Tab-separated table of C-alpha atoms in Angstrom:
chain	number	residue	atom	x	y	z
A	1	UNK	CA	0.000	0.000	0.000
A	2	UNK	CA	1.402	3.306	-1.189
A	3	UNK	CA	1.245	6.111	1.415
A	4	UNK	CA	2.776	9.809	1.568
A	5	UNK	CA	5.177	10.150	4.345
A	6	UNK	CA	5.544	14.179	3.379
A	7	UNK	CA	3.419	16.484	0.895
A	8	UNK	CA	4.910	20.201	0.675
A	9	UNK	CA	3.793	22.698	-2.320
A	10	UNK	CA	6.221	24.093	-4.808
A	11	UNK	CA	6.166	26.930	-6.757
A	12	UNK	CA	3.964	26.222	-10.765
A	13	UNK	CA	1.113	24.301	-9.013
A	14	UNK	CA	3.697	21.397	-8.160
A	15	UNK	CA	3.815	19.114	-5.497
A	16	UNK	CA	6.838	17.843	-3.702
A	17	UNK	CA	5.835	14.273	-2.406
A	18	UNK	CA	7.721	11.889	-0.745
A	19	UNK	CA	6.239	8.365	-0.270
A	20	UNK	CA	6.331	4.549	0.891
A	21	UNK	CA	5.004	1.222	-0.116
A	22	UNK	CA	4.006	-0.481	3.095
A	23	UNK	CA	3.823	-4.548	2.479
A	24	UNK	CA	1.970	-6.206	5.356
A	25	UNK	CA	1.199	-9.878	6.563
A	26	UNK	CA	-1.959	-11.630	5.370
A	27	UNK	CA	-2.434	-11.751	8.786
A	28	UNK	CA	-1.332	-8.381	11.027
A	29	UNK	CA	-0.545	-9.256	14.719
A	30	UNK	CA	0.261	-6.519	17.244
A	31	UNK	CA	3.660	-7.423	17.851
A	32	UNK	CA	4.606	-7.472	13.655
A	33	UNK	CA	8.243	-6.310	13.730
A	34	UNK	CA	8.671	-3.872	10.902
A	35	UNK	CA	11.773	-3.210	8.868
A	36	UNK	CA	12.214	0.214	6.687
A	37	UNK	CA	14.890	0.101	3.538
A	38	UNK	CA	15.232	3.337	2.812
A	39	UNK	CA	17.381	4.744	-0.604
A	40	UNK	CA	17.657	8.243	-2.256
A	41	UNK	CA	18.548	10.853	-0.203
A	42	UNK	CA	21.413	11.847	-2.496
A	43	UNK	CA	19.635	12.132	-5.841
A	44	UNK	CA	22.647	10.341	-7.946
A	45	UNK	CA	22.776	7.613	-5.946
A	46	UNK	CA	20.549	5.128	-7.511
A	47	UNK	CA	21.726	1.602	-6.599
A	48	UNK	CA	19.204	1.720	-3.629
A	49	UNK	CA	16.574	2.084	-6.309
A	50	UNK	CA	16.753	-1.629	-7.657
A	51	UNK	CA	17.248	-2.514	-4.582
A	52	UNK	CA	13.754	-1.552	-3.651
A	53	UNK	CA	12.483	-2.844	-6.500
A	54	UNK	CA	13.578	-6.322	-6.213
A	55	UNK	CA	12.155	-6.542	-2.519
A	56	UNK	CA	8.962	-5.718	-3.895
A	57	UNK	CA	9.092	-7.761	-6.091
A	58	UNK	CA	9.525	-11.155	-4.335
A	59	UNK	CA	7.229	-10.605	-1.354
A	60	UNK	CA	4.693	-9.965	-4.022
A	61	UNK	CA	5.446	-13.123	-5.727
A	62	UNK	CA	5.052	-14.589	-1.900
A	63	UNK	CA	3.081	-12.593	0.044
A	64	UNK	CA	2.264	-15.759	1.819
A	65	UNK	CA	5.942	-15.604	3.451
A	66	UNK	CA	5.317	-12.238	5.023
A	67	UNK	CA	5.182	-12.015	8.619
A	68	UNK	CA	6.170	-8.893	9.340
A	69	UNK	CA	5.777	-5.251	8.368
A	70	UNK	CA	8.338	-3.585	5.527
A	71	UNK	CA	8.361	-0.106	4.381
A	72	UNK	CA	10.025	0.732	1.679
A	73	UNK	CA	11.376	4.371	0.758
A	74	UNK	CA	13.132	4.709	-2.749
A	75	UNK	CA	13.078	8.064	-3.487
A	76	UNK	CA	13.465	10.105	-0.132
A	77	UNK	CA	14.597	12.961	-2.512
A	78	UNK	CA	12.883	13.013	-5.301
A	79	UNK	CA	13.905	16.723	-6.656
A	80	UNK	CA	17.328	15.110	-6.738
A	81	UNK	CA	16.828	12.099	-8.577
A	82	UNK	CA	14.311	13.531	-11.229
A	83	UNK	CA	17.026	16.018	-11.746
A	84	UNK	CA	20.186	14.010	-11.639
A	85	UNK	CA	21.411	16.163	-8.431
A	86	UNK	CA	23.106	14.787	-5.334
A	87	UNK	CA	21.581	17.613	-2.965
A	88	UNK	CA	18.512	19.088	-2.952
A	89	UNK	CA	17.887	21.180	-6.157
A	90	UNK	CA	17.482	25.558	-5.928
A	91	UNK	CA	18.162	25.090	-2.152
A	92	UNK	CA	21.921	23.589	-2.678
A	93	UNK	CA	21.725	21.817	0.250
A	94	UNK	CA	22.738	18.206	1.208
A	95	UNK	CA	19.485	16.206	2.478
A	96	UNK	CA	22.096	13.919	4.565
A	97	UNK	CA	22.818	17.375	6.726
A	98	UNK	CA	19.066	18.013	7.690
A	99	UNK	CA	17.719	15.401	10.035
A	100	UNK	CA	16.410	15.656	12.362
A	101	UNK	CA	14.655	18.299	11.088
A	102	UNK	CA	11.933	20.968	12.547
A	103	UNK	CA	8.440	20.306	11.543
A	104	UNK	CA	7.967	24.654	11.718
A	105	UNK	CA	11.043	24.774	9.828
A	106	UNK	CA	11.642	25.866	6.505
A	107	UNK	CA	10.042	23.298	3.793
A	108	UNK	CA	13.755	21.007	3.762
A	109	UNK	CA	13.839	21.075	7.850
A	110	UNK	CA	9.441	20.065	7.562
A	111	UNK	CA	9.950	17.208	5.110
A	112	UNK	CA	13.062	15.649	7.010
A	113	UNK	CA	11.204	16.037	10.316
A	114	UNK	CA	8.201	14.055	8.780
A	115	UNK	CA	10.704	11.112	7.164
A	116	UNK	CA	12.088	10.372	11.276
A	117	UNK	CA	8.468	10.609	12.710
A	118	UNK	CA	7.795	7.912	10.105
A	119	UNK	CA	10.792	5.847	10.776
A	120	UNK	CA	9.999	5.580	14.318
A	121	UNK	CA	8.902	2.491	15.555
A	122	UNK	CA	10.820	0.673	12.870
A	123	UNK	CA	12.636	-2.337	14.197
A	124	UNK	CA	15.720	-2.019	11.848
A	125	UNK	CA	16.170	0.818	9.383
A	126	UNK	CA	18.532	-0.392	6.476
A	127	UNK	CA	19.641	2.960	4.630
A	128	UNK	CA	21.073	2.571	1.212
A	129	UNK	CA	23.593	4.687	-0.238
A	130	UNK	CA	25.827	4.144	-3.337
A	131	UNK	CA	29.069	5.928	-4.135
A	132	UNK	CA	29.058	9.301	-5.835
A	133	UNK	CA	29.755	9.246	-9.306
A	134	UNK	CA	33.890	9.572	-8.999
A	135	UNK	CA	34.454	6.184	-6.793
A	136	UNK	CA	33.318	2.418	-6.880
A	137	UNK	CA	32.800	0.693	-3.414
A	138	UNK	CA	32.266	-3.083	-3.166
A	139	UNK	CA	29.213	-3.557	-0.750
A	140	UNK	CA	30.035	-2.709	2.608
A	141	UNK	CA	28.049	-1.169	5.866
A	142	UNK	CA	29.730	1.569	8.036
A	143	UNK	CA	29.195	1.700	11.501
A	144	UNK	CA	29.584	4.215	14.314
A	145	UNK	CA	31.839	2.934	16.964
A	146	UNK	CA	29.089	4.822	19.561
A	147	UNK	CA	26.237	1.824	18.027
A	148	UNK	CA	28.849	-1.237	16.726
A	149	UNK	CA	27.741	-3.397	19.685
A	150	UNK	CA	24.485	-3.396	18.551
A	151	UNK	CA	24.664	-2.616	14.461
A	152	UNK	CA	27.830	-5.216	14.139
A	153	UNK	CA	25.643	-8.483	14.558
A	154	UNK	CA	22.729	-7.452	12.528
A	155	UNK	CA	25.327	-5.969	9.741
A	156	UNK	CA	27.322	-9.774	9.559
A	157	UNK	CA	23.320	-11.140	7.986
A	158	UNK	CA	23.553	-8.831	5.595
A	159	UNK	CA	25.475	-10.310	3.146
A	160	UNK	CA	28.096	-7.511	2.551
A	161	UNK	CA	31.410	-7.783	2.263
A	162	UNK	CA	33.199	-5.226	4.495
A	163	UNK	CA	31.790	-3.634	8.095
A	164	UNK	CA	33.972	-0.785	8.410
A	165	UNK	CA	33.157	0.528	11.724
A	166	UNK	CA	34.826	4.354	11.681
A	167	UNK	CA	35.501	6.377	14.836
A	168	UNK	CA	33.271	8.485	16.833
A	169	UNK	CA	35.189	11.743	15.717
A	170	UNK	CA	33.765	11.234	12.378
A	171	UNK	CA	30.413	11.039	12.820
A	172	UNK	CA	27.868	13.564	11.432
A	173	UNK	CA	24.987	14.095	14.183
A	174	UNK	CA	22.610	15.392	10.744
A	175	UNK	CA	22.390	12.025	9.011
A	176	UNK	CA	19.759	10.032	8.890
A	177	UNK	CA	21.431	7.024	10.640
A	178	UNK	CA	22.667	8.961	13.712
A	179	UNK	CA	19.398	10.684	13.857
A	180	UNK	CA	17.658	7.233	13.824
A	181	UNK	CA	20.422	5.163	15.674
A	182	UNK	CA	19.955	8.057	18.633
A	183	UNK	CA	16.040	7.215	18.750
A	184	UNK	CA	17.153	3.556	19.181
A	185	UNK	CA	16.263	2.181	15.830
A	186	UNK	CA	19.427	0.245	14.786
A	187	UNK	CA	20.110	1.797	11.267
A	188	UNK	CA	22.675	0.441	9.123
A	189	UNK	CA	24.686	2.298	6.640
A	190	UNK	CA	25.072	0.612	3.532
A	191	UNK	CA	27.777	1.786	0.737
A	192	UNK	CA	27.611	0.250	-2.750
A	193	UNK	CA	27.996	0.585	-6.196
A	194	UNK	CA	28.763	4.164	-7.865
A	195	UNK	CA	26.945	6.845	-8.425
A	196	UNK	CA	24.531	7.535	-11.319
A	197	UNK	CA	24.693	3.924	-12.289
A	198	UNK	CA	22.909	0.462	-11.567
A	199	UNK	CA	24.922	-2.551	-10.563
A	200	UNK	CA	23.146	-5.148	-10.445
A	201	UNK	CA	25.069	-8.026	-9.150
A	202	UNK	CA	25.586	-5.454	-6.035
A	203	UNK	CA	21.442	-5.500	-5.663
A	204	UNK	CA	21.164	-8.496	-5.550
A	205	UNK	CA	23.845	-9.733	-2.904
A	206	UNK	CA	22.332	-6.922	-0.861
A	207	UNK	CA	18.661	-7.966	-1.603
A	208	UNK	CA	19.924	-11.743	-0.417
A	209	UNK	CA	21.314	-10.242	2.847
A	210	UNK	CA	17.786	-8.105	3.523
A	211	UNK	CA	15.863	-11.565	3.597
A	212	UNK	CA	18.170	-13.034	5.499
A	213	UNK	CA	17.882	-10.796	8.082
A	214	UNK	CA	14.117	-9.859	7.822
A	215	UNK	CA	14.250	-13.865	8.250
A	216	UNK	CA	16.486	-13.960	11.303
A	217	UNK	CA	13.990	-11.622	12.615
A	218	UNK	CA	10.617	-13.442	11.900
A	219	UNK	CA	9.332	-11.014	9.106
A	220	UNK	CA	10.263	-13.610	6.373
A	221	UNK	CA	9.660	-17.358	6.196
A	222	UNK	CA	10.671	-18.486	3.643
A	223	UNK	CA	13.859	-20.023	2.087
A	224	UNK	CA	16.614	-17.284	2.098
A	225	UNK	CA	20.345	-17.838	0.650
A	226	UNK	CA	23.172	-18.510	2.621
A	227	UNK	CA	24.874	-15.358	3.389
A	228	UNK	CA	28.660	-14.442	2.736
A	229	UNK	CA	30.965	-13.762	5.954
A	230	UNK	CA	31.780	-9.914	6.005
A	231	UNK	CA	35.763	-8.574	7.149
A	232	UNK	CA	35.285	-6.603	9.836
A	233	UNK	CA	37.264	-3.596	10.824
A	234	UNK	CA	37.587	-1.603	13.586
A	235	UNK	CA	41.001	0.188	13.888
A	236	UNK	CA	41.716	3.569	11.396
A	237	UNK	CA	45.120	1.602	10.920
A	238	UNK	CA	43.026	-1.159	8.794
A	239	UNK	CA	42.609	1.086	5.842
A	240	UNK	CA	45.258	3.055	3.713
A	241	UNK	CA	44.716	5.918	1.768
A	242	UNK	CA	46.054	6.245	-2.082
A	243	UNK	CA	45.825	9.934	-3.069
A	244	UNK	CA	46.566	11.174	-6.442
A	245	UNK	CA	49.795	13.211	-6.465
A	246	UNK	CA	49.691	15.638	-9.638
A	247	UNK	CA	46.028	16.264	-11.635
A	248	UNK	CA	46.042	14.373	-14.645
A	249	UNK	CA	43.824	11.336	-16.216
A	250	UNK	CA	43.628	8.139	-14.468
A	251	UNK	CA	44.208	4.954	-15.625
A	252	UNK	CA	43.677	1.899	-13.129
A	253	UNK	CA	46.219	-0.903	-13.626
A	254	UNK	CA	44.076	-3.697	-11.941
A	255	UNK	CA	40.332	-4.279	-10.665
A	256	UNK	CA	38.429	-3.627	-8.021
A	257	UNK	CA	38.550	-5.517	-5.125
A	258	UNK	CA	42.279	-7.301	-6.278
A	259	UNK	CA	44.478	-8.567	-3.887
A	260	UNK	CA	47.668	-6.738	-4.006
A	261	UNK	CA	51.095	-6.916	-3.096
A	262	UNK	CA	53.188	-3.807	-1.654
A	263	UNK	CA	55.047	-2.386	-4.530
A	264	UNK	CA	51.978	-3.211	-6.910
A	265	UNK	CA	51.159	-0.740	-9.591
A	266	UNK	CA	47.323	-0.013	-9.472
A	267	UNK	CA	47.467	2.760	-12.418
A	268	UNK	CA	49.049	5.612	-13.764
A	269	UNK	CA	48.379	9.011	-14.273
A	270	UNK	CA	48.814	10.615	-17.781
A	271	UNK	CA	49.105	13.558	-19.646
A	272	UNK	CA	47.346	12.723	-22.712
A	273	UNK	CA	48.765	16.530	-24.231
A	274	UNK	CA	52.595	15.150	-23.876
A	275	UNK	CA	52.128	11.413	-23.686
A	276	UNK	CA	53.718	11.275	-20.361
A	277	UNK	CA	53.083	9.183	-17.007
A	278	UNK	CA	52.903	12.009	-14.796
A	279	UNK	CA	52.798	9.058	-11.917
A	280	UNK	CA	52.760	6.204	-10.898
A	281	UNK	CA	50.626	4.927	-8.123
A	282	UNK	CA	52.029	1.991	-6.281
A	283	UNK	CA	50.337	-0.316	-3.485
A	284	UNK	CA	51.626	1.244	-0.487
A	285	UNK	CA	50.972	-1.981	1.236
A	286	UNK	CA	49.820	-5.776	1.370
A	287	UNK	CA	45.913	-5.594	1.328
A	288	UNK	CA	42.466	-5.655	-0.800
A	289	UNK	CA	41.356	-2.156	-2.987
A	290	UNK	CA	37.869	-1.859	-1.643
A	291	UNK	CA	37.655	1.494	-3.593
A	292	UNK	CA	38.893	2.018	-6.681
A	293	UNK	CA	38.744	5.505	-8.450
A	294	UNK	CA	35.503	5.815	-11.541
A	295	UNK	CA	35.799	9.553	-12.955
A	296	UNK	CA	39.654	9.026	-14.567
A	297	UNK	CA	39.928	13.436	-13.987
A	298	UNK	CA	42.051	14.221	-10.975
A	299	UNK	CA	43.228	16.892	-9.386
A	300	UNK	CA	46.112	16.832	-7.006
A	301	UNK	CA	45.058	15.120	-3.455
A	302	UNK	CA	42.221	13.140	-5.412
A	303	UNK	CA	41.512	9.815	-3.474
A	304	UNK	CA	42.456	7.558	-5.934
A	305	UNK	CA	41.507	4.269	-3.878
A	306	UNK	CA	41.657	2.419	-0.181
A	307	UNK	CA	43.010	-0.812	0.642
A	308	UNK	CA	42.539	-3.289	3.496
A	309	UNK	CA	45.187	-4.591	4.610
A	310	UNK	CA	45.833	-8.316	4.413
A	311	UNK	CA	46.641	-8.553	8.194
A	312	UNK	CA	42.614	-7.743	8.560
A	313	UNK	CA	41.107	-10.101	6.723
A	314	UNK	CA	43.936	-12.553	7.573
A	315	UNK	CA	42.570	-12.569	11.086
């Protein structure tokens, strides 16, 4: 059942509209747990948006399965995505800044107040996010060291590959998950994919891992696929940092999510005006690129890629 979480008026005779599809039991008991996917805050992230599609899909094909309550959210904003922008269009504004909101706010600080009034009462809030349009991430969920004792377990049935679970100094207090994750309703973070694109194999691992957990939690009976066991890290010293050095064109060497060896070359950067390697960029150490740069354009400092190192997921 399709329901409007927010209605505000725009200027033309236009409505702004943001809206769910609620998917109920045959049978609704009082204690239904209730999960809430939610994709589309940043309007060129669209990964989340087959995502919700293929969840709909199946518990339609089995609504007999459904024992529990899931909302779905796909296009939380919609300004962005109808016009290809990651913020929120004419206001320049990043919808990831504004929660919790003010419902006597302006019409941004009204609708984001309305999206965590709905949220509430959700027993897990999965909130999908892909890469912007100049990186590739392989599935992964990123976690708050303030909420890892009680995010990290429900992340590992998720079928991800990487929990990266970031320091406290780092967090934003105007994002949707802390806003959520403070009104204890355990919201994971998930990172996939790369903006303005659709990666299919992605959705689907993280469709498996949804129905795995929504059956681990009794919203889903039937059959779900085994899930994958995720590398988990919890120390900044995990993770190095490969930074482009001079701007130039770049040129990746190997794929994502390679193995590599210190001393590797993962790509070079050019100048296509003199033919020259303006750089190389080497592995600084043993470990796993779990981002790998998309847009080849960079300018000096660029973040080219990160690695894992081995030691992590030799554990």
């Amino acid at each position: 059942m399709v329901k409007t979480v927010a209605s505000v008026g725009l200027p033309v005779d236009e409505v702004l509209e943001i809206k769910k599809n609620r998917y109920c039991p045959e049978t609704e008991g009082t204690d239904s747990k209730r999960i809430s996917i939610v994709t589309g805050i940043h309007g060129d992230e669209l990964e989340g948006q087959f995502v919700c599609y293929e969840v709909g899909r199946r518990i339609k094909e089995h609504p007999e399965l459904l024992t529990g309550i899931v909302d779905i959210y796909p296009a939380m904003n919609p300004l962005g995505i109808d016009s290809i922008t990651r913020g929120i269009p004419a206001f320049d504004l990043d919808m990831n800044r504004l929660f919790p909101g003010n419902r006597d706010g302006d019409m941004t600080e009204y609708v984001a107040s309305k999206i965590i009034a709905d949220l509430e009462g959700s027993d897990v809030c999965v909130d999908i996010h892909a890469s912007n349009i100049y990186l590739t991430e392989i599935p992964q969920i990123r976690i708050n060291e303030l909420h890892k004792e009680k995010l990290v377990p429900l992340a590992k049935e998720m079928n991800i590959d990487f929990i990266w679970v970031h320091g406290a100094n780092t967090v934003l207090e105007a994002t949707l998950a802390h806003s959520m994750n403070s009104r204890n309703v355990p919201t994971l973070v998930v990172e996939m994919g790369v903006g303005m694109r659709i990666t299919k194999s992605y959705g689907y691992q993280l469709v498996d891992g949804i129905f795995h957990l929504m059956h681990e939690m009794g919203i889903w009976q039937g059959e779900t696929n085994p899930v994958r066991k995720p590398i988990l890290s919890e120390d900044p010293e995990d993770v190095s940092f490969l930074n482009a050095t001079h701007g130039g064109i770049f040129v990746p060497h190997v794929k994502h999510w390679e193995e590599l060896k210190k001393g590797d070359l993962v790509g070079n950067i050019i100048d296509p005006l003199r033919g020259a390697i303006l750089d190389e960029i080497l592995s600084p150490v043993d470990g796993i690129l779990f981002t790998i740069r998309e847009y080849p354009v960079v300018d000096e400092g660029s973040l080219i890629g990160r690695l894992l190192r081995k030691e992590v997921y030799d554990r």
